[in-house]
Coordinates of C-alpha atoms and ligand atoms in Angstrom, one line a residue:
X873 CA -97.8 -97.7 52.2
X874 CA -96.0 -94.5 53.3
X875 CA -93.9 -92.8 50.7
X876 CA -90.1 -92.6 51.1
X877 CA -89.2 -89.1 49.9
X878 CA -85.4 -88.6 50.1
X879 CA -85.8 -84.9 49.6
X880 CA -87.6 -84.5 52.8
X881 CA -86.0 -83.2 56.0
X882 CA -87.5 -83.5 59.4
X883 CA -88.3 -80.1 61.1
X884 CA -85.3 -80.8 63.4
X885 CA -82.9 -81.6 60.6
X886 CA -84.1 -78.5 58.7
X887 CA -83.7 -76.3 61.8
X888 CA -80.3 -77.6 62.6
X889 CA -79.0 -77.3 59.1
X890 CA -80.5 -73.8 58.7
X891 CA -79.2 -72.4 62.0
X892 CA -75.7 -73.7 61.1
X893 CA -76.0 -72.2 57.6
X894 CA -77.0 -68.8 59.0
X895 CA -74.2 -68.9 61.5
X896 CA -71.7 -69.6 58.8
X897 CA -73.0 -67.0 56.5
X898 CA -73.0 -64.3 59.2
X899 CA -69.4 -65.2 60.1
X900 CA -68.3 -65.1 56.4
X901 CA -70.1 -61.8 55.7
X902 CA -68.4 -60.2 58.7
X903 CA -65.0 -61.3 57.4
X904 CA -65.4 -60.0 53.9
X905 CA -63.6 -56.7 54.4
X906 CA -60.5 -58.5 55.6
X907 CA -60.2 -60.7 52.5
X908 CA -59.7 -59.9 48.8
X909 CA -62.6 -58.6 46.6
X910 CA -61.8 -61.4 44.1
X911 CA -59.6 -64.4 44.8
X912 CA -56.3 -64.6 43.0
X913 CA -56.8 -67.8 41.1
X914 CA -57.0 -69.1 37.5
X915 CA -60.2 -70.7 36.1
X916 CA -58.3 -74.0 36.3
X917 CA -57.6 -73.4 40.1
X918 CA -61.3 -72.7 40.5
X919 CA -62.5 -75.7 38.7
X920 CA -60.1 -77.9 40.7
X921 CA -61.4 -76.4 44.0
X922 CA -65.0 -77.1 42.9
X923 CA -64.0 -80.6 41.7
X924 CA -65.9 -79.7 38.6
X925 CA -65.2 -83.0 36.7
X926 CA -66.9 -85.2 39.3
X927 CA -69.7 -87.3 37.9
X928 CA -73.3 -86.8 39.1
X929 CA -73.5 -88.3 42.6
X930 CA -75.2 -91.7 42.6
X931 CA -76.5 -91.6 46.1
X932 CA -77.2 -88.7 48.5
X933 CA -75.2 -86.8 51.1
X934 CA -75.9 -85.1 54.4
X935 CA -77.6 -81.7 53.8
X936 CA -75.8 -79.8 56.7
X937 CA -72.4 -81.0 55.4
X938 CA -73.2 -80.0 51.9
X939 CA -74.3 -76.6 52.9
X940 CA -71.3 -76.1 55.1
X941 CA -68.9 -77.0 52.3
X942 CA -70.9 -74.8 49.8
X943 CA -70.6 -71.7 52.1
X944 CA -66.8 -72.1 52.3
X945 CA -66.4 -72.8 48.6
X946 CA -68.6 -69.9 47.6
X947 CA -67.1 -67.3 49.9
X948 CA -63.6 -68.4 49.1
X949 CA -64.0 -68.5 45.3
X950 CA -66.4 -65.6 44.5
X951 CA -66.0 -62.0 43.5
X952 CA -67.7 -60.4 46.5
X953 CA -69.8 -57.4 45.7
X954 CA -70.5 -57.1 49.4
X955 CA -66.8 -56.1 49.7
X956 CA -66.4 -52.3 50.6
X957 CA -64.0 -52.0 47.7
X958 CA -66.2 -53.6 45.0
X959 CA -66.9 -50.7 42.7
X960 CA -67.4 -52.6 39.5
X961 CA -70.2 -52.5 37.0
X962 CA -73.5 -51.3 38.5
X963 CA -73.9 -54.2 40.9
X964 CA -74.8 -53.5 44.5
X965 CA -73.8 -55.1 47.7
X966 CA -76.6 -57.2 48.9
X967 CA -78.9 -55.9 51.6
X968 CA -78.8 -58.4 54.5
X969 CA -82.6 -58.3 54.9
X970 CA -82.8 -59.1 51.2
X971 CA -80.6 -62.2 51.8
X972 CA -83.0 -63.4 54.4
X973 CA -86.0 -62.4 52.3
X974 CA -84.9 -64.7 49.5
X975 CA -84.7 -67.5 51.9
X976 CA -88.2 -66.9 53.2
X977 CA -89.5 -66.5 49.6
X978 CA -88.1 -69.9 48.7
X979 CA -89.7 -71.4 51.7
X980 CA -93.2 -70.2 50.8
X981 CA -92.4 -70.6 47.1
X982 CA -95.5 -68.9 45.6
X983 CA -95.9 -68.8 41.8
X984 CA -96.8 -65.2 41.0
X985 CA -98.0 -65.9 37.5
X986 CA -101.6 -66.2 38.7
X987 CA -103.4 -64.8 41.7
X988 CA -104.7 -68.1 42.9
X989 CA -101.2 -69.6 43.3
X990 CA -99.7 -66.6 44.9
X991 CA -102.3 -64.3 46.4
X992 CA -100.3 -62.7 49.2
X993 CA -97.2 -62.6 47.0
X994 CA -99.2 -60.9 44.2
X995 CA -100.5 -58.2 46.6
X996 CA -97.0 -57.7 48.0
X997 CA -95.5 -57.3 44.5
X998 CA -98.2 -54.8 43.6
X999 CA -97.4 -52.8 46.8
X1000 CA -93.7 -53.0 46.1
X1001 CA -94.2 -51.7 42.6
X1002 CA -96.3 -48.8 44.0
X1003 CA -93.7 -48.0 46.6
X1004 CA -90.9 -47.9 44.0
X1005 CA -93.1 -45.6 41.8
X1006 CA -93.6 -43.4 44.8
X1007 CA -89.9 -43.4 45.7
X1008 CA -88.9 -42.1 42.2
X1009 CA -91.8 -39.8 41.7
X1010 CA -93.7 -41.8 39.1
X1011 CA -97.5 -41.9 39.3
X1012 CA -98.4 -44.5 42.0
X1013 CA -101.4 -45.8 40.0
X1014 CA -99.0 -47.0 37.2
X1015 CA -98.8 -50.6 36.2
X1016 CA -95.7 -52.5 36.6
X1017 CA -94.0 -55.7 37.7
X1018 CA -90.7 -57.1 38.9
X1019 CA -88.5 -58.8 36.4
X1020 CA -84.9 -60.2 36.5
X1021 CA -83.1 -56.9 35.8
X1022 CA -82.6 -53.9 33.6
X1023 CA -82.6 -55.7 30.3
X1024 CA -85.9 -57.4 31.0
X1025 CA -87.4 -54.2 32.4
X1026 CA -86.5 -52.3 29.3
X1027 CA -87.7 -55.1 27.1
X1028 CA -91.1 -54.9 28.8
X1029 CA -91.3 -51.2 28.2
X1030 CA -90.2 -51.7 24.6
X1031 CA -92.9 -54.3 24.0
X1032 CA -95.6 -52.2 25.5
X1033 CA -94.5 -49.4 23.2
X1034 CA -94.5 -51.7 20.2
X1035 CA -98.0 -52.9 20.9
X1036 CA -99.3 -49.4 21.5
X1037 CA -97.6 -47.5 18.8
X1038 CA -96.9 -49.8 15.9
X1039 CA -99.9 -48.6 14.1
X1040 CA -101.0 -52.1 13.1
X1041 CA -101.9 -55.3 15.0
X1042 CA -98.3 -56.2 15.5
X1043 CA -99.1 -59.0 17.9
X1044 CA -101.1 -60.8 15.2
X1045 CA -99.4 -59.8 12.0
X1046 CA -95.9 -59.5 13.2
X1047 CA -93.5 -57.1 11.5
X1048 CA -92.8 -59.0 8.4
X1049 CA -94.6 -58.2 5.2
X1050 CA -95.7 -55.1 3.3
X1051 CA -96.4 -52.8 6.2
X1052 CA -92.8 -53.2 7.5
X1053 CA -91.1 -52.8 4.1
X1054 CA -93.2 -49.7 3.4
X1055 CA -92.9 -48.1 6.7
X1056 CA -90.4 -49.6 9.1
X1057 CA -90.8 -49.1 12.8
X1058 CA -88.0 -46.9 14.1
X1059 CA -86.4 -46.5 17.5
X1060 CA -84.5 -43.4 18.8
X1061 CA -81.8 -43.6 21.5
X1062 CA -78.6 -41.8 22.3
X1063 CA -75.3 -43.4 21.4
X1064 CA -74.7 -43.9 25.1
X1065 CA -77.7 -46.2 25.5
X1066 CA -77.1 -49.6 27.1
X1067 CA -76.9 -52.5 24.8
X1068 CA -80.3 -53.8 25.8
X1069 CA -81.7 -51.7 22.9
X1070 CA -79.8 -53.9 20.4
X1071 CA -81.1 -57.1 21.9
X1072 CA -84.6 -55.7 22.0
X1073 CA -84.7 -54.6 18.3
X1074 CA -83.0 -57.8 17.3
X1075 CA -85.1 -60.2 19.3
X1076 CA -88.5 -58.5 18.8
X1077 CA -88.2 -58.5 15.1
X1078 CA -87.3 -55.0 14.1
X1079 CA -83.6 -55.6 13.6
X1080 CA -80.8 -53.4 14.9
X1081 CA -81.0 -51.2 11.7
X1082 CA -84.2 -49.8 13.2
X1083 CA -82.2 -48.0 15.8
X1084 CA -81.4 -44.3 15.1
X1085 CA -78.4 -43.7 17.2
X1086 CA -78.7 -40.0 18.2
X1087 CA -75.3 -38.4 19.0
X1088 CA -74.5 -37.3 22.5
X1089 CA -72.9 -34.0 23.5
X1090 CA -69.6 -33.5 25.4
X1091 CA -71.4 -34.5 28.6
X1092 CA -72.7 -37.8 27.1
X1093 CA -76.3 -36.5 26.9
X1094 CA -78.5 -36.9 23.9
X1095 CA -78.5 -34.0 21.5
X1096 CA -82.2 -33.3 21.2
X1097 CA -81.9 -31.1 18.2
X1098 CA -80.5 -34.1 16.4
X1099 CA -83.3 -36.2 17.7
X1100 CA -85.9 -33.9 16.3
X1101 CA -84.0 -33.6 12.9
X1102 CA -83.8 -37.4 12.6
X1103 CA -87.5 -37.9 13.4
X1104 CA -88.5 -35.3 10.8
X1105 CA -86.3 -36.9 8.2
X1106 CA -87.5 -40.4 8.9
X1107 CA -91.1 -39.3 8.8
X1108 CA -90.5 -37.6 5.5
X1109 CA -89.1 -40.8 4.1
X1110 CA -92.0 -42.9 5.2
X1111 CA -90.6 -44.4 8.3
X1112 CA -92.7 -45.0 11.4
X1113 CA -91.0 -43.6 14.5
X1114 CA -92.6 -45.1 17.6
X1115 CA -90.4 -44.9 20.7
X1116 CA -87.7 -42.6 22.1
X1117 CA -85.4 -44.0 24.8
X1118 CA -84.0 -41.5 27.3
X1119 CA -81.4 -42.7 29.7
X1120 CA -81.5 -41.6 33.4
X1121 CA -78.0 -42.5 34.5
X1122 CA -76.1 -44.0 31.6
X1123 CA -74.2 -47.3 32.0
X1124 CA -70.8 -45.8 31.2
X1125 CA -70.7 -42.5 33.0
X1126 CA -74.1 -42.0 34.8
X1127 CA -75.1 -39.2 32.4
X1128 CA -78.7 -38.1 32.5
X1129 CA -80.3 -37.3 29.1
X1130 CA -82.4 -34.1 28.8
X1131 CA -85.5 -35.9 29.7
X1132 CA -87.9 -32.8 29.8
X1133 CA -87.0 -32.0 26.1
X1134 CA -87.2 -35.7 25.1
X1135 CA -90.6 -35.9 26.8
X1136 CA -92.0 -32.9 24.9
X1137 CA -90.7 -34.1 21.6
X1138 CA -92.4 -37.4 22.2
X1139 CA -95.7 -35.6 23.0
X1140 CA -95.3 -33.4 19.9
X1141 CA -94.8 -36.4 17.6
X1142 CA -97.0 -38.9 19.5
X1143 CA -94.2 -41.2 20.3
X1144 CA -93.8 -43.5 23.3
X1145 CA -91.4 -42.0 25.9
X1146 CA -89.4 -44.7 27.6
X1147 CA -86.8 -44.0 30.3
X1148 CA -84.0 -46.4 31.0
X1149 CA -83.5 -45.6 34.7
X1150 CA -82.2 -49.0 35.6
X1151 CA -79.5 -47.3 37.5
X1152 CA -80.3 -43.6 38.0
X1153 CA -84.1 -43.5 38.4
X1154 CA -83.7 -44.4 42.1
X1155 CA -81.8 -41.2 42.7
X1156 CA -84.5 -39.0 41.2
X1157 CA -85.6 -37.5 44.5
X1158 CA -82.2 -37.1 46.0
X1159 CA -81.1 -33.5 46.6
X1160 CA -78.6 -32.0 44.1
X1161 CA -78.9 -34.6 41.4
X1162 CA -79.5 -33.3 37.9
X1163 CA -82.9 -31.7 37.8
X1164 CA -83.6 -33.5 34.5
X1165 CA -83.9 -36.8 36.4
X1166 CA -87.3 -35.7 37.8
X1167 CA -88.8 -35.6 34.3
X1168 CA -88.9 -39.3 34.3
X1169 CA -92.3 -38.8 35.9
X1170 CA -93.5 -37.8 32.4
X1171 CA -92.5 -41.1 30.7
X1172 CA -94.8 -43.7 29.4
X1173 CA -92.6 -46.4 30.9
X1174 CA -89.5 -46.5 33.1
X1175 CA -87.1 -49.3 33.9
X1176 CA -85.7 -49.2 37.4
X1177 CA -83.5 -51.8 39.1
X1178 CA -83.9 -52.7 42.8
X1179 CA -80.7 -54.8 42.3
X1180 CA -78.8 -51.7 41.6
X1181 CA -79.7 -48.8 43.9
X1182 CA -82.1 -50.5 46.3
X1183 CA -79.2 -52.9 47.1
X1184 CA -81.5 -56.0 46.5
X1185 CA -79.6 -59.2 46.1
X1186 CA -79.7 -60.3 42.4
X1187 CA -82.1 -60.6 40.7
X1188 CA -84.6 -57.7 40.9
X1189 CA -85.5 -55.3 38.1
X1190 CA -88.7 -53.4 37.8
X1191 CA -90.7 -51.8 35.0
X1192 CA -93.3 -49.1 35.5
X1193 CA -95.9 -48.4 32.8
X1194 CA -98.0 -45.3 33.1
X1195 CA -101.2 -46.9 31.9
X1196 CA -101.5 -50.5 33.2
X1197 CA -103.7 -51.4 30.2
X1198 CA -100.7 -50.9 28.0
X1199 CA -99.1 -53.9 29.7
X1200 CA -102.2 -56.1 29.3
X1201 CA -102.5 -55.0 25.7
X1202 CA -98.9 -56.1 25.0
X1203 CA -98.9 -59.5 26.9
X1204 CA -102.2 -60.9 27.7
X1205 CA -103.6 -64.2 26.3
X1206 CA -106.3 -66.4 27.8
X1207 CA -105.8 -70.1 26.9
X1208 CA -108.5 -72.5 28.1
X1209 CA -106.2 -74.2 30.6
X1210 CA -105.8 -71.1 32.7
X1211 CA -109.0 -70.0 34.3
X1212 CA -108.0 -66.7 36.0
X1213 CA -110.1 -64.4 38.1
X1214 CA -110.6 -61.1 36.4
X1215 CA -111.2 -59.0 39.5
X1216 CA -107.5 -59.3 40.6
X1217 CA -104.1 -58.9 39.0
X1218 CA -102.6 -62.0 37.4
X1219 CA -99.1 -61.0 36.5
X1220 CA -98.9 -63.5 33.7
X1221 CA -101.0 -60.9 31.8
X1222 CA -98.4 -58.2 32.4
X1223 CA -95.1 -59.5 31.2
X1224 CA -93.0 -62.1 29.5
X1225 CA -92.9 -64.7 32.2
X1226 CA -95.4 -67.4 32.9
X1227 CA -94.3 -69.0 36.2
X1228 CA -92.7 -66.2 38.3
X1229 CA -90.8 -66.3 41.6
X1230 CA -91.2 -64.0 44.6
X1231 CA -88.6 -61.4 43.8
X1232 CA -90.7 -58.7 45.4
X1233 CA -90.3 -60.0 48.9
X1234 CA -86.7 -59.0 49.4
X1235 CA -87.4 -55.6 48.0
X1236 CA -90.6 -55.1 50.0
X1237 CA -88.8 -56.1 53.2
X1238 CA -85.8 -53.8 52.5
X1239 CA -88.1 -50.8 51.7
X1240 CA -89.7 -51.2 55.1
X1241 CA -86.4 -52.0 56.9
X1242 CA -84.8 -48.7 56.2
X1243 CA -87.7 -46.7 54.8
X1244 CA -87.6 -43.8 52.4
X1245 CA -85.3 -41.7 54.4
X1246 CA -82.9 -44.6 55.0
X1247 CA -82.7 -45.2 51.2
X1248 CA -82.3 -41.5 50.5
X1249 CA -79.5 -41.2 52.9
X1250 CA -77.7 -44.3 51.6
X1251 CA -78.0 -43.2 47.9
X1252 CA -76.9 -39.7 48.8
X1253 CA -73.9 -41.1 50.6
X1254 CA -72.9 -43.2 47.6
X1255 CA -73.0 -40.0 45.5
X1256 CA -71.0 -38.1 48.1
X1257 CA -68.3 -40.8 48.2
X1258 CA -68.1 -40.8 44.4
X1259 CA -67.6 -37.1 44.4
X1260 CA -65.0 -37.4 47.1
X1261 CA -63.2 -40.1 45.0
X1262 CA -63.1 -37.8 42.0
X1263 CA -61.7 -34.9 44.1
X1264 CA -59.1 -37.2 45.7
X1265 CA -58.0 -38.6 42.3
X1266 CA -57.6 -35.0 40.9
X1267 CA -55.7 -33.9 44.0
X1268 CA -53.3 -36.9 43.7
X1269 CA -51.8 -35.6 40.4
X1270 CA -51.3 -38.9 38.5
X1271 CA -54.9 -39.2 37.3
X1272 CA -57.2 -37.5 34.9
X1273 CA -60.8 -37.6 36.0
X1274 CA -63.0 -37.6 32.9
X1275 CA -66.5 -37.6 34.4
X1276 CA -68.3 -37.7 37.7
X1277 CA -72.1 -38.2 37.5
X1278 CA -74.4 -39.7 40.2
X1279 CA -72.2 -42.3 41.8
X1280 CA -69.9 -43.0 38.8
X1281 CA -66.4 -41.6 38.5
X1282 CA -64.3 -42.3 35.4
X1283 CA -60.6 -41.7 35.4
X1284 CA -57.3 -42.8 34.0
X1285 CA -53.8 -43.0 35.1
X1286 CA -51.4 -40.6 33.3
X1287 CA -47.7 -41.0 34.1
X1288 CA -45.9 -37.7 34.6
X1289 CA -43.7 -38.0 31.6
X1290 CA -46.7 -38.3 29.3
X1291 CA -48.7 -35.5 30.7
X1292 CA -47.4 -32.8 28.4
X1293 CA -48.1 -34.9 25.3
X1294 CA -51.8 -35.8 25.9
X1295 CA -53.7 -35.9 22.6
X1296 CA -50.8 -37.3 20.5
X1297 CA -52.1 -40.4 18.9
X1298 CA -49.2 -42.6 20.0
X1299 CA -49.4 -41.3 23.6
X1300 CA -53.2 -41.9 23.7
X1301 CA -52.6 -45.5 22.4
X1302 CA -50.1 -46.1 25.2
X1303 CA -52.4 -44.7 27.8
X1304 CA -55.2 -46.9 26.6
X1305 CA -53.0 -50.0 26.9
X1306 CA -51.6 -48.9 30.2
X1307 CA -55.1 -48.3 31.7
X1308 CA -56.4 -51.6 30.3
X1309 CA -53.5 -53.3 32.0
X1310 CA -54.0 -51.4 35.1
X1311 CA -57.7 -52.5 35.3
X1312 CA -56.5 -56.1 35.1
X1313 CA -53.8 -55.4 37.7
X1314 CA -56.3 -54.0 40.2
X1315 CA -58.5 -57.0 39.7
X1316 CA -55.6 -59.4 40.2
X1317 CA -54.5 -57.6 43.4
X1318 CA -57.9 -58.3 45.0
X1319 CA -57.5 -54.9 46.8
X1320 CA -60.3 -53.2 44.8
X1321 CA -62.5 -53.9 41.8
X1322 CA -63.4 -51.5 39.0
X1323 CA -64.9 -51.8 35.6
X1324 CA -64.2 -49.6 32.6
X1325 CA -65.7 -47.2 30.1
X1326 CA -64.4 -45.8 26.8
X1327 CA -64.9 -42.1 26.5
X1328 CA -64.1 -40.4 23.2
X1329 CA -61.7 -43.2 22.4
X1330 CA -60.0 -43.0 25.8
X1331 CA -60.0 -46.2 27.9
X1332 CA -60.8 -45.2 31.5
X1333 CA -61.4 -47.0 34.8
X1334 CA -64.8 -46.6 36.2
X1335 CA -65.7 -46.7 39.8
X1336 CA -69.4 -47.1 40.5
X1337 CA -70.5 -46.9 44.1
X1338 CA -73.8 -48.7 44.8
X1339 CA -72.3 -50.1 47.9
X1340 CA -73.5 -49.3 51.4
X1341 CA -70.3 -51.0 52.8
X1342 CA -67.9 -48.6 51.2
X1343 CA -66.5 -46.0 53.7
X1344 CA -64.6 -42.7 53.5
X1345 CA -61.5 -44.7 54.5
X1346 CA -61.8 -46.9 51.5
X1347 CA -62.1 -43.9 49.2
X1348 CA -59.2 -42.1 50.9
X1349 CA -57.0 -45.2 50.2
X1350 CA -57.9 -45.7 46.6
X1351 CA -55.7 -43.1 44.7
X1352 CA -52.4 -44.2 46.3
X1353 CA -53.4 -47.9 45.9
X1354 CA -54.2 -47.5 42.2
X1355 CA -51.1 -45.4 41.6
X1356 CA -49.0 -48.1 43.3
X1357 CA -50.5 -50.8 41.1
X1358 CA -49.9 -48.6 38.0
X1359 CA -46.3 -48.2 38.9
X1360 CA -45.9 -51.9 39.5
X1361 CA -47.5 -52.6 36.1
X1362 CA -45.2 -50.2 34.3
X1363 CA -42.2 -51.9 35.9
X1364 CA -43.0 -55.2 34.2
Ligands
LIG2434 C1 -78.5 -47.9 32.2 C2 -78.6 -49.4 32.2 N1 -79.6 -50.1 31.6 C3 -79.7 -51.4 31.6 C4 -78.8 -52.2 32.2 C5 -79.0 -53.7 32.2 O1 -79.3 -54.1 33.5 P1 -79.2 -55.6 33.9 O2 -77.8 -56.0 33.9 O3 -79.8 -55.7 35.3 O4 -80.0 -56.4 32.9 C6 -77.7 -51.6 32.9 C7 -76.7 -52.4 33.6 O5 -75.8 -51.9 34.2 C8 -77.7 -50.2 32.9 O6 -76.7 -49.5 33.6

């Protein structure tokens, strides 16, 4: 008896639905610049449009119709990071070849936990990791793998460090017990470090008290004299320093820590040197970026996100570990139900995941699609546009630009009548509220999208350009646009 499988589509049905889907997507992508970055609607409006209270459908529906409706719903009701004026967070516009790559990856559907169930995909992931290492100037024989994003990439580096430097068999004994109480494992990171470090120390058993927050200087860079002082003090008191995190492009302002000094301190005290380059590492070889970025090549591990500055559609993070054995030593187990060849890479031995999807394909295709020089030009252009924005905001007169690093500009609106009173507590409070409101006003307008930072207590708007759709015209328009929205807000 032949099986009736309702999920199946005939090749002709698949082809027709797919062609129609690609046509609709191409059309909606082309129209993005004419529409809002974010639709003006409440969560209730959105839920109503999605008919979110519907019960689970009992029977089936036509695939092409469903896909057609989904395209319209999603493009009408999403915050579109492919919009030229999406400058929020550090989330890139999606590379078109990456969009198609994800489609192809799902069609082949390899599981890249084990070589046998994803041989081509495993080799492609290895090549992608090597190319990323090459692109940022990290040794190309390093180990590494793709993960979901910056948090996970940093977690992998952190866990490799923990296994290598804990000074006890931490994978077996854990951190509880006498060893920990006598000599706690300690982590060093600047106060500007992304919050992944809190999650890592919390989730992997050290607790957030294990973090030694090293103060940053006026340029948001770790004070390495403080780092050294703290390490010395902790050692004297019986602590067990094991990792220092340097940031290559901080989440708030794009600041680059003094990586050469951090590297040499790590060597001196035999500590693991991890670089969080989730955002900035991909700019390491671009002319005129801070020279310190290049010293990420000295790290034991680096987190670097293709879904940031390689413009890969979400999700794609990557971790590189100088010695591939450190990954195996942190993650590998060999249960009897997995018989894996040992003359090849089985990625299950190298990270947190067991079953793993084909994230590498979209990155691998994009790296070939525009090549090293294409990427270098695009990243350099993002940086140029960010510098241009900072200059335009300064020239406008109603804004203070607080920082400009890599492709992040932070700024705040300062009404003329408050300009002479900057620094007064009540004025600073008013400015913080005004700029908080302004951020919401910009978002509501749909005309642009920023995120925020807080710098020395000052609430600022933050424009991060990891967006190959943003043009000079967009940048030219922004100061007047934001000033208009600020005036509108003040008139409420
Ligand atoms: C420096 C830095 N590290 C880590 C992360 C976390 O990355 P993800 O959101 O991909 O997990 C970010 C996110 O912006 C970041 O800027």
